[in-house]
Coordinates of C-alpha atoms and ligand atoms in Angstrom, one line a residue:
X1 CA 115.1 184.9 52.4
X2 CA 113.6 182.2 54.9
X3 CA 112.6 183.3 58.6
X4 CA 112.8 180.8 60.8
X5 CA 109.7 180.7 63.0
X6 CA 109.9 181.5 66.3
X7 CA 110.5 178.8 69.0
X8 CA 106.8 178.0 71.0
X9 CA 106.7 179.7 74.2
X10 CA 107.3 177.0 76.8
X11 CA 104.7 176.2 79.6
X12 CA 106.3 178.4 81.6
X13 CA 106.9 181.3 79.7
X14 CA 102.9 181.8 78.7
X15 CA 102.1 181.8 82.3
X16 CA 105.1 183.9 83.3
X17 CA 103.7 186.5 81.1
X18 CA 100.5 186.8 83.4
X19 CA 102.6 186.2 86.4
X20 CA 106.1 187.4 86.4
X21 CA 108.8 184.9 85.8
X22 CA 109.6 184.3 89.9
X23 CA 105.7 183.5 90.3
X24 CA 106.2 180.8 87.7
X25 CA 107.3 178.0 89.3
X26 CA 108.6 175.1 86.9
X27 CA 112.3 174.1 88.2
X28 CA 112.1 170.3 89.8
X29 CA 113.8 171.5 93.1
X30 CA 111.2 173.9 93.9
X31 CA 108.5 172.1 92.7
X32 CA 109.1 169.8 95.8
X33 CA 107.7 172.2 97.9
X34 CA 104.6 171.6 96.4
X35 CA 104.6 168.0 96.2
X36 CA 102.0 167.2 99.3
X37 CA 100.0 168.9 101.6
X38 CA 99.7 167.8 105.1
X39 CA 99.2 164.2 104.3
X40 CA 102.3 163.5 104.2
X41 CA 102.1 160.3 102.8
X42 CA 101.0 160.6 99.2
X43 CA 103.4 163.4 96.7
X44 CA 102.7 164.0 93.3
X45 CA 105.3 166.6 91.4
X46 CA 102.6 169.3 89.7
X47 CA 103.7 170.4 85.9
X48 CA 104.0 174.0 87.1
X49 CA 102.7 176.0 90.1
X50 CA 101.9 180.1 89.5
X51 CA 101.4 182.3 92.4
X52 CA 98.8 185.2 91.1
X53 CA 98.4 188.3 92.7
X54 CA 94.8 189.2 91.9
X55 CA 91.6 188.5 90.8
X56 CA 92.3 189.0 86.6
X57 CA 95.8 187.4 87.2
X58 CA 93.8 183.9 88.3
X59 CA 91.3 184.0 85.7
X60 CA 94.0 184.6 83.2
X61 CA 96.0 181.6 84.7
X62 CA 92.7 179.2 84.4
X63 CA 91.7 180.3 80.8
X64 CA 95.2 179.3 79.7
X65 CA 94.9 176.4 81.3
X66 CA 92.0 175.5 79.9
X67 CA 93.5 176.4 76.7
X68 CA 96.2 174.1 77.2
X69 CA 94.0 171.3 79.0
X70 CA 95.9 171.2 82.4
X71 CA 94.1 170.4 85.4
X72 CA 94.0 173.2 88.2
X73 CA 94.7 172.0 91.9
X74 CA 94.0 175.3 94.2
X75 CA 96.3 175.4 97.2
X76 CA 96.4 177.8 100.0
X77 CA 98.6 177.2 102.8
X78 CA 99.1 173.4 102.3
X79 CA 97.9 172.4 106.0
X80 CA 95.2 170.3 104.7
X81 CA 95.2 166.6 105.7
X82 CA 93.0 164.9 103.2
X83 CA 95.0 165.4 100.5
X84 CA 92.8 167.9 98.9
X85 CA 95.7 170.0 97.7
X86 CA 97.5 167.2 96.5
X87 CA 98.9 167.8 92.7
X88 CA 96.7 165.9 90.2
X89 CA 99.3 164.4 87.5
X90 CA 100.4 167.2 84.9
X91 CA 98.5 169.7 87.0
X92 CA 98.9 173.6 86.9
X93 CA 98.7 174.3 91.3
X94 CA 97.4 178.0 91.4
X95 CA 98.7 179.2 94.9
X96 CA 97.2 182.0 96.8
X97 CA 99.7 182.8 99.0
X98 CA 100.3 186.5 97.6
X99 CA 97.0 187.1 97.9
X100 CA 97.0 188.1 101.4
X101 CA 95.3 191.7 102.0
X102 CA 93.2 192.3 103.9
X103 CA 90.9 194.2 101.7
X104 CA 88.5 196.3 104.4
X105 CA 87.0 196.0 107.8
X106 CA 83.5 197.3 107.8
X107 CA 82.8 197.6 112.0
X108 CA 79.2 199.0 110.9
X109 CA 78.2 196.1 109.0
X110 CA 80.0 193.7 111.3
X111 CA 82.5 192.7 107.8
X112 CA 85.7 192.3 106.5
X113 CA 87.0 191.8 103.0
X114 CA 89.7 189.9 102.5
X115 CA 91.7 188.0 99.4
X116 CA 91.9 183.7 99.6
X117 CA 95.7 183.7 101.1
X118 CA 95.5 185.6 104.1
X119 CA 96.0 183.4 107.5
X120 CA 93.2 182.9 109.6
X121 CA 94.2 184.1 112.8
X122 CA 95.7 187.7 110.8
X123 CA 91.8 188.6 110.7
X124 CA 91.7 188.5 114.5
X125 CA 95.0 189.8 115.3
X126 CA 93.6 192.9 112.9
X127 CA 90.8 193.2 114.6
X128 CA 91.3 192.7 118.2
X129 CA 92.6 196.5 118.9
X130 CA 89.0 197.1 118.2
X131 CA 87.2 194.2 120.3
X132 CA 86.3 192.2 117.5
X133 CA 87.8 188.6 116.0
X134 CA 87.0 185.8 113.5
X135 CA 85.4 182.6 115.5
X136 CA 86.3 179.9 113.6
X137 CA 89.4 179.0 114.8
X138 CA 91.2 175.7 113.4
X139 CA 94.4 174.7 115.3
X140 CA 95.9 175.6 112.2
X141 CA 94.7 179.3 112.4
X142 CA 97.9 180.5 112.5
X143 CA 99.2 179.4 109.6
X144 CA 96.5 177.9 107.5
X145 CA 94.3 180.2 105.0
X146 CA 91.1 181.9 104.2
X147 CA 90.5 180.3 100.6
X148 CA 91.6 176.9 102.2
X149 CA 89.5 176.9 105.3
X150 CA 85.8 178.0 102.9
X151 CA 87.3 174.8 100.3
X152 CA 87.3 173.2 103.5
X153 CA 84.6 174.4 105.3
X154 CA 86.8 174.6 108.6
X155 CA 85.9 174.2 111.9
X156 CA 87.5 174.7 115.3
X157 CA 87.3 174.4 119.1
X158 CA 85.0 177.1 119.5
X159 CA 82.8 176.4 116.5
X160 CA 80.3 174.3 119.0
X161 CA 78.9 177.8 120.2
X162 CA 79.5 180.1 117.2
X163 CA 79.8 177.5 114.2
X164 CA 81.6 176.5 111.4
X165 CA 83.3 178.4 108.4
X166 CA 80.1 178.1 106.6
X167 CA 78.5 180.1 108.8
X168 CA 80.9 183.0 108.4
X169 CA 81.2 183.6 104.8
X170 CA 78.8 186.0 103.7
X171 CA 79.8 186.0 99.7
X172 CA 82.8 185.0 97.6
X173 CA 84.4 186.1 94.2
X174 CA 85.6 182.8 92.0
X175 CA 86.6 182.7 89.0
X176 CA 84.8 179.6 87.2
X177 CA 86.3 176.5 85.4
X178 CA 86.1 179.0 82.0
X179 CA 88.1 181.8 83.7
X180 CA 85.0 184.2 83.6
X181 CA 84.4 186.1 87.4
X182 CA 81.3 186.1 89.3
X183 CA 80.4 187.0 92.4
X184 CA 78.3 185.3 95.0
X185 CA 76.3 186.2 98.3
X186 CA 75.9 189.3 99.8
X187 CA 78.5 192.2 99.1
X188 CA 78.7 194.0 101.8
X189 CA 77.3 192.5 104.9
X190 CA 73.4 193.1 103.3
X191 CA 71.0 190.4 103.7
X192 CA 71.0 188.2 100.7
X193 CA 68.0 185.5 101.6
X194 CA 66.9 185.2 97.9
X195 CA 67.4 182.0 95.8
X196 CA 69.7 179.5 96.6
X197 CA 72.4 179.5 98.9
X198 CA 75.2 178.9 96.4
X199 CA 78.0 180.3 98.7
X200 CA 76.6 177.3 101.1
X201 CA 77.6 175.4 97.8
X202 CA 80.8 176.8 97.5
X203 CA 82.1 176.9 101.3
X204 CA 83.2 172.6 101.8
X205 CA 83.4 172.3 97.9
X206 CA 86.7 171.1 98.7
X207 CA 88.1 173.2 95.8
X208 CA 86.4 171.9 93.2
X209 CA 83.9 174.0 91.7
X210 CA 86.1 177.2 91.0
X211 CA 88.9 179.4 93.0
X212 CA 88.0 182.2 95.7
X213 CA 89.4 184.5 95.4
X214 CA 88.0 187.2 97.7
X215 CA 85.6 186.7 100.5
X216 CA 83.1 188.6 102.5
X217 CA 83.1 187.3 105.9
X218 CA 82.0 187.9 109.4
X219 CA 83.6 189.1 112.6
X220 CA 82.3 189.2 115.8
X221 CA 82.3 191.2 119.4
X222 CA 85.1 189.6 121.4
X223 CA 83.1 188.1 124.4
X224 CA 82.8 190.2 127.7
X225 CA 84.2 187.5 129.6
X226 CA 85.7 184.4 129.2
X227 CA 85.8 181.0 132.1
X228 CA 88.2 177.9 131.4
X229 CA 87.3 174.8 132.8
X230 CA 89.9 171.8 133.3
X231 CA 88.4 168.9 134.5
X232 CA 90.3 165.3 134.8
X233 CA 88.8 161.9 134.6
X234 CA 89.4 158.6 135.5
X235 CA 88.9 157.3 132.0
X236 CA 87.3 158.7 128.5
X237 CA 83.8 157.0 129.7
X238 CA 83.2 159.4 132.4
X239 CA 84.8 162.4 129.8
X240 CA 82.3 161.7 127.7
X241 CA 79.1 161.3 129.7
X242 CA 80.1 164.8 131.0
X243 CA 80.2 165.9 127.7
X244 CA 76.3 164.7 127.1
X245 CA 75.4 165.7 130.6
X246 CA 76.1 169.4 130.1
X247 CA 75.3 169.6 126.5
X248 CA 71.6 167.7 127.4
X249 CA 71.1 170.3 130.1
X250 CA 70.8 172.8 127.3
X251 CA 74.3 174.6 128.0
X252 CA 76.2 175.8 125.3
X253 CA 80.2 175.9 126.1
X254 CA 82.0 178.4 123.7
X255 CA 84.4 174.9 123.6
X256 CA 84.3 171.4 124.9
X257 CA 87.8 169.1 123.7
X258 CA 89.0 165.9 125.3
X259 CA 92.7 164.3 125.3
X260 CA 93.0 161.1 125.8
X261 CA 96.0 159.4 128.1
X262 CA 98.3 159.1 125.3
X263 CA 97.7 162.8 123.9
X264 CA 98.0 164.4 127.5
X265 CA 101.4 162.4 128.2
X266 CA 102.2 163.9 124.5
X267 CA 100.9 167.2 124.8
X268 CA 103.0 167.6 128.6
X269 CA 105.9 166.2 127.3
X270 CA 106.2 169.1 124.3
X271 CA 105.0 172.0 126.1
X272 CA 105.4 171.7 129.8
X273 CA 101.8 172.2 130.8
X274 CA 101.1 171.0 134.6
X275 CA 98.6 168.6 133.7
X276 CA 98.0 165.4 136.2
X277 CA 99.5 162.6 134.1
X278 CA 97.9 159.5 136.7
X279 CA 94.4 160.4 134.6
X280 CA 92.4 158.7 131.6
X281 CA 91.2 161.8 130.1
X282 CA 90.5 165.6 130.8
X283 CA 88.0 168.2 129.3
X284 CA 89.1 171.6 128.7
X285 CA 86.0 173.4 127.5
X286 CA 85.4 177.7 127.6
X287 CA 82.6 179.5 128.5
X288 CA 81.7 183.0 127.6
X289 CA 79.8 185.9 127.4
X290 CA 78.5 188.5 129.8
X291 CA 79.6 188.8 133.2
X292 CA 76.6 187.3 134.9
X293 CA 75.9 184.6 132.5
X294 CA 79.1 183.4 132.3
X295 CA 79.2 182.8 136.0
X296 CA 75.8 181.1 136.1
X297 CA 76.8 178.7 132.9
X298 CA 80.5 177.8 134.5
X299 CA 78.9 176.8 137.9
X300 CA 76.0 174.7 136.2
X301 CA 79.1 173.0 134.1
X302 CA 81.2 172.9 137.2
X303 CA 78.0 170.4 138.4
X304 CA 77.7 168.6 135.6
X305 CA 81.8 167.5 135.5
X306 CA 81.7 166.7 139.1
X307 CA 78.4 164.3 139.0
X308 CA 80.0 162.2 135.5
X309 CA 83.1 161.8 138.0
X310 CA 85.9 164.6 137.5
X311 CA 88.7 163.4 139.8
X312 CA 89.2 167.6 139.5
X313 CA 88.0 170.7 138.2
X314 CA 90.5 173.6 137.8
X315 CA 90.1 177.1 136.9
X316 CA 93.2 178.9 135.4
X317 CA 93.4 182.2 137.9
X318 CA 94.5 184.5 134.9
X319 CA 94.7 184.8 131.0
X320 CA 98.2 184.1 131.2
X321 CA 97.5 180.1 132.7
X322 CA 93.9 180.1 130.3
X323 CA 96.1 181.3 127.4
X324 CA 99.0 178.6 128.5
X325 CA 96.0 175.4 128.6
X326 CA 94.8 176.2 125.5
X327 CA 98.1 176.3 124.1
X328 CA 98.6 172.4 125.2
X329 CA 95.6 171.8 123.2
X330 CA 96.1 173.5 120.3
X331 CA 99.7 172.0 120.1
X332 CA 98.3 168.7 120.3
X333 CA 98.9 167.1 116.5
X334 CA 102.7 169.0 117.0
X335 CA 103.2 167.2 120.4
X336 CA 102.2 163.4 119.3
X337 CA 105.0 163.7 116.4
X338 CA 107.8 164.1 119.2
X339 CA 106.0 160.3 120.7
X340 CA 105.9 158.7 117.3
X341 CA 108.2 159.1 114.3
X342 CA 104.9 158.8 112.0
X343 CA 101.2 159.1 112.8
X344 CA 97.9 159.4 111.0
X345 CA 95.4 162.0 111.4
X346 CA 91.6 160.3 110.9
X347 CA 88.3 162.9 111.6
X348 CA 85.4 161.5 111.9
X349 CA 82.3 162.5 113.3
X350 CA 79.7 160.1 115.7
X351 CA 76.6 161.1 118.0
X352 CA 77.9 163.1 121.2
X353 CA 76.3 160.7 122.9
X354 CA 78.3 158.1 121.6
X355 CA 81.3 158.9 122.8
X356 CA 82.5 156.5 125.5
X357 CA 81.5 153.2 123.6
X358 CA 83.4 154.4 120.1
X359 CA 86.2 155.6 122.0
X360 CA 86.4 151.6 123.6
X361 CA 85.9 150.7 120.0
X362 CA 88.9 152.5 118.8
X363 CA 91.2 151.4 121.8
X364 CA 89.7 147.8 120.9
X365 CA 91.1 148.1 117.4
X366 CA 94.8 150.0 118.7
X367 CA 94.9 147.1 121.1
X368 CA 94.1 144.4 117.8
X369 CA 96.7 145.8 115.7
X370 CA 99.6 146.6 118.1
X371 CA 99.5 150.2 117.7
X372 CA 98.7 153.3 119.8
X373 CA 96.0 155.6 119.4
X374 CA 96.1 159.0 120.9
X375 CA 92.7 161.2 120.8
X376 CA 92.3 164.9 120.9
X377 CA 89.3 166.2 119.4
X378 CA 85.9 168.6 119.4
X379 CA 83.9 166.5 121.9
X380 CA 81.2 168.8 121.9
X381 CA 80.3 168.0 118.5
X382 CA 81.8 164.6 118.3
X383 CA 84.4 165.3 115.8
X384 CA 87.0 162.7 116.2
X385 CA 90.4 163.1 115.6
X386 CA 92.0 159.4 116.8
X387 CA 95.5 159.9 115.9
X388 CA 97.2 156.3 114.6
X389 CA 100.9 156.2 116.0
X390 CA 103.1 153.8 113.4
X391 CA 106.7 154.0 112.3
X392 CA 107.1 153.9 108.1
X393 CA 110.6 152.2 108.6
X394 CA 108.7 148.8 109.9
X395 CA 107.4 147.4 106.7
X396 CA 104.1 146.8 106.8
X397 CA 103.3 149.7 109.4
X398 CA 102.1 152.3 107.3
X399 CA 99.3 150.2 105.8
X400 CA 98.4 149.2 109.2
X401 CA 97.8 152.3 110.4
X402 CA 95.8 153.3 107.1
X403 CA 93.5 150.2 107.9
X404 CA 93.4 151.1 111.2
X405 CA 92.1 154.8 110.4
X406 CA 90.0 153.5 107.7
X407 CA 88.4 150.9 110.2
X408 CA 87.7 154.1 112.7
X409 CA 85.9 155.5 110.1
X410 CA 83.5 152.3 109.3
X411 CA 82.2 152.5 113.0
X412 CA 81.8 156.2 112.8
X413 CA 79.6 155.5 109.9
X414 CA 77.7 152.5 112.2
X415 CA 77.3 154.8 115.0
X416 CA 75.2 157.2 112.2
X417 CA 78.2 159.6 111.8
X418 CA 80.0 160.6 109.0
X419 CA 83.8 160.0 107.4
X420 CA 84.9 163.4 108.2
X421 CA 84.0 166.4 110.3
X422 CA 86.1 168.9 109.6
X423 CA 89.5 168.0 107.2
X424 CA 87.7 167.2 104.3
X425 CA 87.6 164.6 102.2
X426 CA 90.2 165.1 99.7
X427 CA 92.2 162.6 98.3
X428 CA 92.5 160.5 101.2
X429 CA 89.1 159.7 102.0
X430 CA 87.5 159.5 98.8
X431 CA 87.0 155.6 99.5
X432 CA 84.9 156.0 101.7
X433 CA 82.5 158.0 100.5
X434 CA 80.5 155.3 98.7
X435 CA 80.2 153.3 101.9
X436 CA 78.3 157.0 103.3
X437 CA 76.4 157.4 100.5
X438 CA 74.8 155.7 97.8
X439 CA 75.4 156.1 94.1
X440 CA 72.0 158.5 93.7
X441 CA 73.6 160.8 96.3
X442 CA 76.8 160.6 94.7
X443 CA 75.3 161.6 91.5
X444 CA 73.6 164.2 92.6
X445 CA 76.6 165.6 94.2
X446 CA 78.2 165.3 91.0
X447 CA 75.8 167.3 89.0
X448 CA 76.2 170.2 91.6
X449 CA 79.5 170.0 90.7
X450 CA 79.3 169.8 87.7
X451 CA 77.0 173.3 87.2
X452 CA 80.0 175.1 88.5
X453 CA 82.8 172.9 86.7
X454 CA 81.1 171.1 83.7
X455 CA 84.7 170.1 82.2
X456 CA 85.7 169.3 86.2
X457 CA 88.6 170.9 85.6
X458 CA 89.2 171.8 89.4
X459 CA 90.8 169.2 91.6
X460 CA 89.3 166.3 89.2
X461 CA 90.9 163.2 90.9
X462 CA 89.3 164.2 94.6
X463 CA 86.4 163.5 97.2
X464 CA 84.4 161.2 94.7
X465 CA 85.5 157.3 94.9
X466 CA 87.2 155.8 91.7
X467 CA 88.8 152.6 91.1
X468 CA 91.8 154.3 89.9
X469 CA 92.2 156.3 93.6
X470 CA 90.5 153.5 95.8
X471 CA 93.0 150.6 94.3
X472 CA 91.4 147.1 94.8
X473 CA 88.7 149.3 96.9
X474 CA 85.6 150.8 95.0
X475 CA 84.2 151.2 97.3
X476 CA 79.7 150.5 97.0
X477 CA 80.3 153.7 93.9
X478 CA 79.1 152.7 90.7
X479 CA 78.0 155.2 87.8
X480 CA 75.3 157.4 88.4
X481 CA 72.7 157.9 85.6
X482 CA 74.0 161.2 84.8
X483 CA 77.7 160.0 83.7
X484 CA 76.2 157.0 81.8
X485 CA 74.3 159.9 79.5
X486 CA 77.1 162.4 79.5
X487 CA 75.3 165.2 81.7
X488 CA 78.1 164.0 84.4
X489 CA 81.4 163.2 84.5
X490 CA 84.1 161.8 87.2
X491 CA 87.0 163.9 85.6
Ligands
LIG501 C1 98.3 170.8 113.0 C2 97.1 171.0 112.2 C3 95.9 171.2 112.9 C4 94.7 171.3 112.2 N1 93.5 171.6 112.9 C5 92.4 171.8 112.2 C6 91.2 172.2 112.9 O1 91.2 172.3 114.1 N2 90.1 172.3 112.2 C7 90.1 172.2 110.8 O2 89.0 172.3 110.2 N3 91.2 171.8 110.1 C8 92.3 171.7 110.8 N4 93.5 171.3 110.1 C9 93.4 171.1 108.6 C10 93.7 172.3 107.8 O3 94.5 173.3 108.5 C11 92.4 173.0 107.3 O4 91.8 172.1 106.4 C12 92.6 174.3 106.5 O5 91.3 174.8 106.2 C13 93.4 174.2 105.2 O6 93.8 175.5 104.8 P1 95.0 175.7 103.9 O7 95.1 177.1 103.6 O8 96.2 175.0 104.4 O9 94.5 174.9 102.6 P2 95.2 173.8 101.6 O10 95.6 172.7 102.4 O11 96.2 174.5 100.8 O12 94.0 173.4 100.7 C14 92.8 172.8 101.2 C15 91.8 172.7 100.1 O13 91.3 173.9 99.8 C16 91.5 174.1 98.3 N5 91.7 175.6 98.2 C17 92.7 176.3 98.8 N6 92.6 177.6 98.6 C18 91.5 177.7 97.7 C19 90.8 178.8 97.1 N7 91.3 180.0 97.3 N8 89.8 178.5 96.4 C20 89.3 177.3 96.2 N9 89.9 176.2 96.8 C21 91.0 176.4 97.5 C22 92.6 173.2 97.9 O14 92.5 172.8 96.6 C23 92.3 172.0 98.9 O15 91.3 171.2 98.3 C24 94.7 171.2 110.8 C25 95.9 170.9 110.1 C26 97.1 170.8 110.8 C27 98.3 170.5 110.1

């Protein structure tokens, strides 16, 4: 008698079997969920997304993809807006979002554990019975994750005083392009000062040299005290001598942002703050600590706003009104979609300094091209985030505004800044990358990569410039000696 062999398991099936079939996501309709991240403009359909629950269920989910050859996009939340979690063609997308446990809170060693898919701001709403929180504090925090903000390296409003994500991940697990586990940087909050600092590596890898997928990081005393200052200006050039004035005089806010005209018109119109809309710009900048110092610093900074030319300096009376102005900001991005059917997010980063003249440069090239540019961004560390207003149903707009963005960017890089502060450079701003660096850097950069990802199975198609991704637009990239010899490769 003749057997008939049993069918192939499907795609699907394999990695339902590590899984569970309703964490095996193949069906067209849902895949559309996964489509994009936050830029909204570019969707590729992945072959399948799987949504692991632990450690051994991710490794098990790379190893079979590695068996079957798939590239592996990481996503957490989907709040990026560089495209890094964008699906590469034929791609397996590993979610985290079931891995969200918070794993333990160590008060002693000033640490918690936690798994990649828990939401930022859960840390500090876990912690705050206690006094403590998590400082960095995207305006995504509450809904964007702890695996995405390391890939990211995220930063915030009050990084200025306390820093960026990098400085508050103490040691990852990953699982590696081969599915093997290891673990990196301290384990429980112990100094760990020997050898290099590969969880510096990891944290703003953008996802590409393996998956978190727990993390060791640190939490903080809540500050004794904490003083809001809302100051309005005539125009962004006297915001942003402030901003030098009281950074040069050696004071540290916890926070120093700046809105722009068009994003406080915006940011009033969605949420009802009382902010004066006859102003060119306002600063709304925190700062904290203990009692006395925090009254010494906010009088000093009270000086300092008043000599670059604040038309006025407010003080919210209670936590209720400090809660409510931080709220406008932090709405900010939400509040310009209700003024603009489409816009586009650029981040960029220039001298603090430099403020006033690149914001005229930016208004100079709104003005050129017809469309409106609102600002809202981290002036204490002069990370831009010029927001390009457009509507995709004009033909032609949507390019404009990408020109536009892109054209930001160049005079970030000639004021000696950099193509992106804080979002990453992803899919969307892997153009410009060569005009930053040169190809030695960028080969360089590839061979770090490539220690953790040799077949760069992770994210392949992002951050480094290609023809393929920068169209007609190289970019200054070309090969590196490391690809033309093989050590390298550009996925
Ligand atoms: C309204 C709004 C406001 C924002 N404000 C800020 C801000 O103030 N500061 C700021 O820094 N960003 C901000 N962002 C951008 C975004 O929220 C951050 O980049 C955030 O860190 C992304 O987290 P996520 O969980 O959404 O990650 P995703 O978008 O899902 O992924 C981001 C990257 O991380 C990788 N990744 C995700 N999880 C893992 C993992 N476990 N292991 C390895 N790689 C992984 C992905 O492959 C991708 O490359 C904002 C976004 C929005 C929409």
């Amino acid at each position: 008698m003749i057997v008939a062999a049993a069918p192939a398991a499907t795609m699907q099936q394999r990695f339902a079997r590590i899984v569970g079939e309703r964490n095996a996501i193949a069906e067209p309709n849902d895949l559309r969920t996964y489509e994009c991240d936050g830029l909204l403009g570019f969707r590729v359909r992945p072959a399948i997304v799987v949504l692991p629950e632990s450690t051994d269920e991710v490794a098990a989910c790379v190893r079979l993809a590695r068996e079957l050859d798939l590239p592996i996009v990481p996503r957490g939340a989907g709040t990026g807006l560089s495209g890094g979690a964008l699906p590469t063609d034929g791609c397996v997308m590993i979610g985290l979002s079931r891995m969200k446990q918070i794993l333990a809170i160590d008060y002693a060693n000033r640490t918690a554990r936690v798994q990649p898919g828990v939401i930022n701001l859960d840390i500090t709403r876990a912690l705050a019975p206690q006094g403590y929180y998590y400082a960095p504090d995207p305006s995504s925090q509450s809904v964007c994750t702890i695996g995405g903000n390391i890939a990211e390296n995220a930063g915030g409003a009050h990084c200025l005083k306390y820093g960026f994500t990098t400085n508050h991940v103490l040691g990852v697990t990953m699982v590696l392009g081969d599915g093997s586990v290891v673990h990196l940087g301290s384990r429980g909050g112990e100094l760990d000062t020997l050898g290099y600092d590969l969880v510096g590596v990891v944290v703003g890898s953008e996802g590409m040299t393996g998956i978190v997928t727990e993390a060791l990081v640190r939490i903080m005393r809540a500050p004794e005290r904490t003083q809001t200052l809302f100051a309005t200006f005539p125009t962004t050039d006297e915001a942003g001598d402030a901003v030098g004035r009281i950074i040069g005089a050696g004071i540290v806010p916890a926070a120093i942002e700046m809105c722009d005209k068009l994003a406080i018109e915006a940011i009033v119109a969605a949420t009802h703050v009382d902010w004066p809309l006859d102003v060119g710009a306002l600063l709304l900048m925190d700062v904290d600590g203990v009692d006395a110092e925090v009254e010494a610093t906010a009088a000093q900074a009270r000086a300092h706003l008043a000599a670059a030319g604040a038309i006025e300096i407010r003080e919210p009376k209670d936590d209720a009104e400090r809660a409510l102005a931080w709220k406008g900001r932090k709405a900010a991005f939400a509040a310009v979609g209700r003024i603009s059917p489409n816009y586009h997010v650029q981040d960029g980063v220039i001298p603090r300094k430099d403020i006033a003249p690149v914001l005229r440069e930016i208004a100079a090239l709104g003005a050129a091209s017809g469309l409106r540019i609102a600002n809202v961004f981290h002036a204490g560390d002069g990370n831009l985030h010029p927001l390009v207003l457009y509507d995709a149903r004009i033909p032609g707009q949507e390019h404009e505004a990408e020109r536009v963005a892109g054209e930001i960017l160049r005079v970030c890089l000639r004021y000696g800044g950099s193509v992106t502060g804080e979002h990453g450079v992803g899919h969307d701003k892997a153009c410009y990358l060569g005009e930053q660096f040169n190809a030695d850097d960028l080969g360089t950069m590839q061979q770090v990569r490539s220690a953790f990802d040799p077949e760069h199975r992770f994210n392949p198609d992002k951050v480094f410039p290609t023809p393929r991704l920068c169209g007609d637009k190289p970019g200054a990239y070309t090969p590196h000696a490391s690809e033309l010899s093989g050590e390298a490769g550009r996925g």
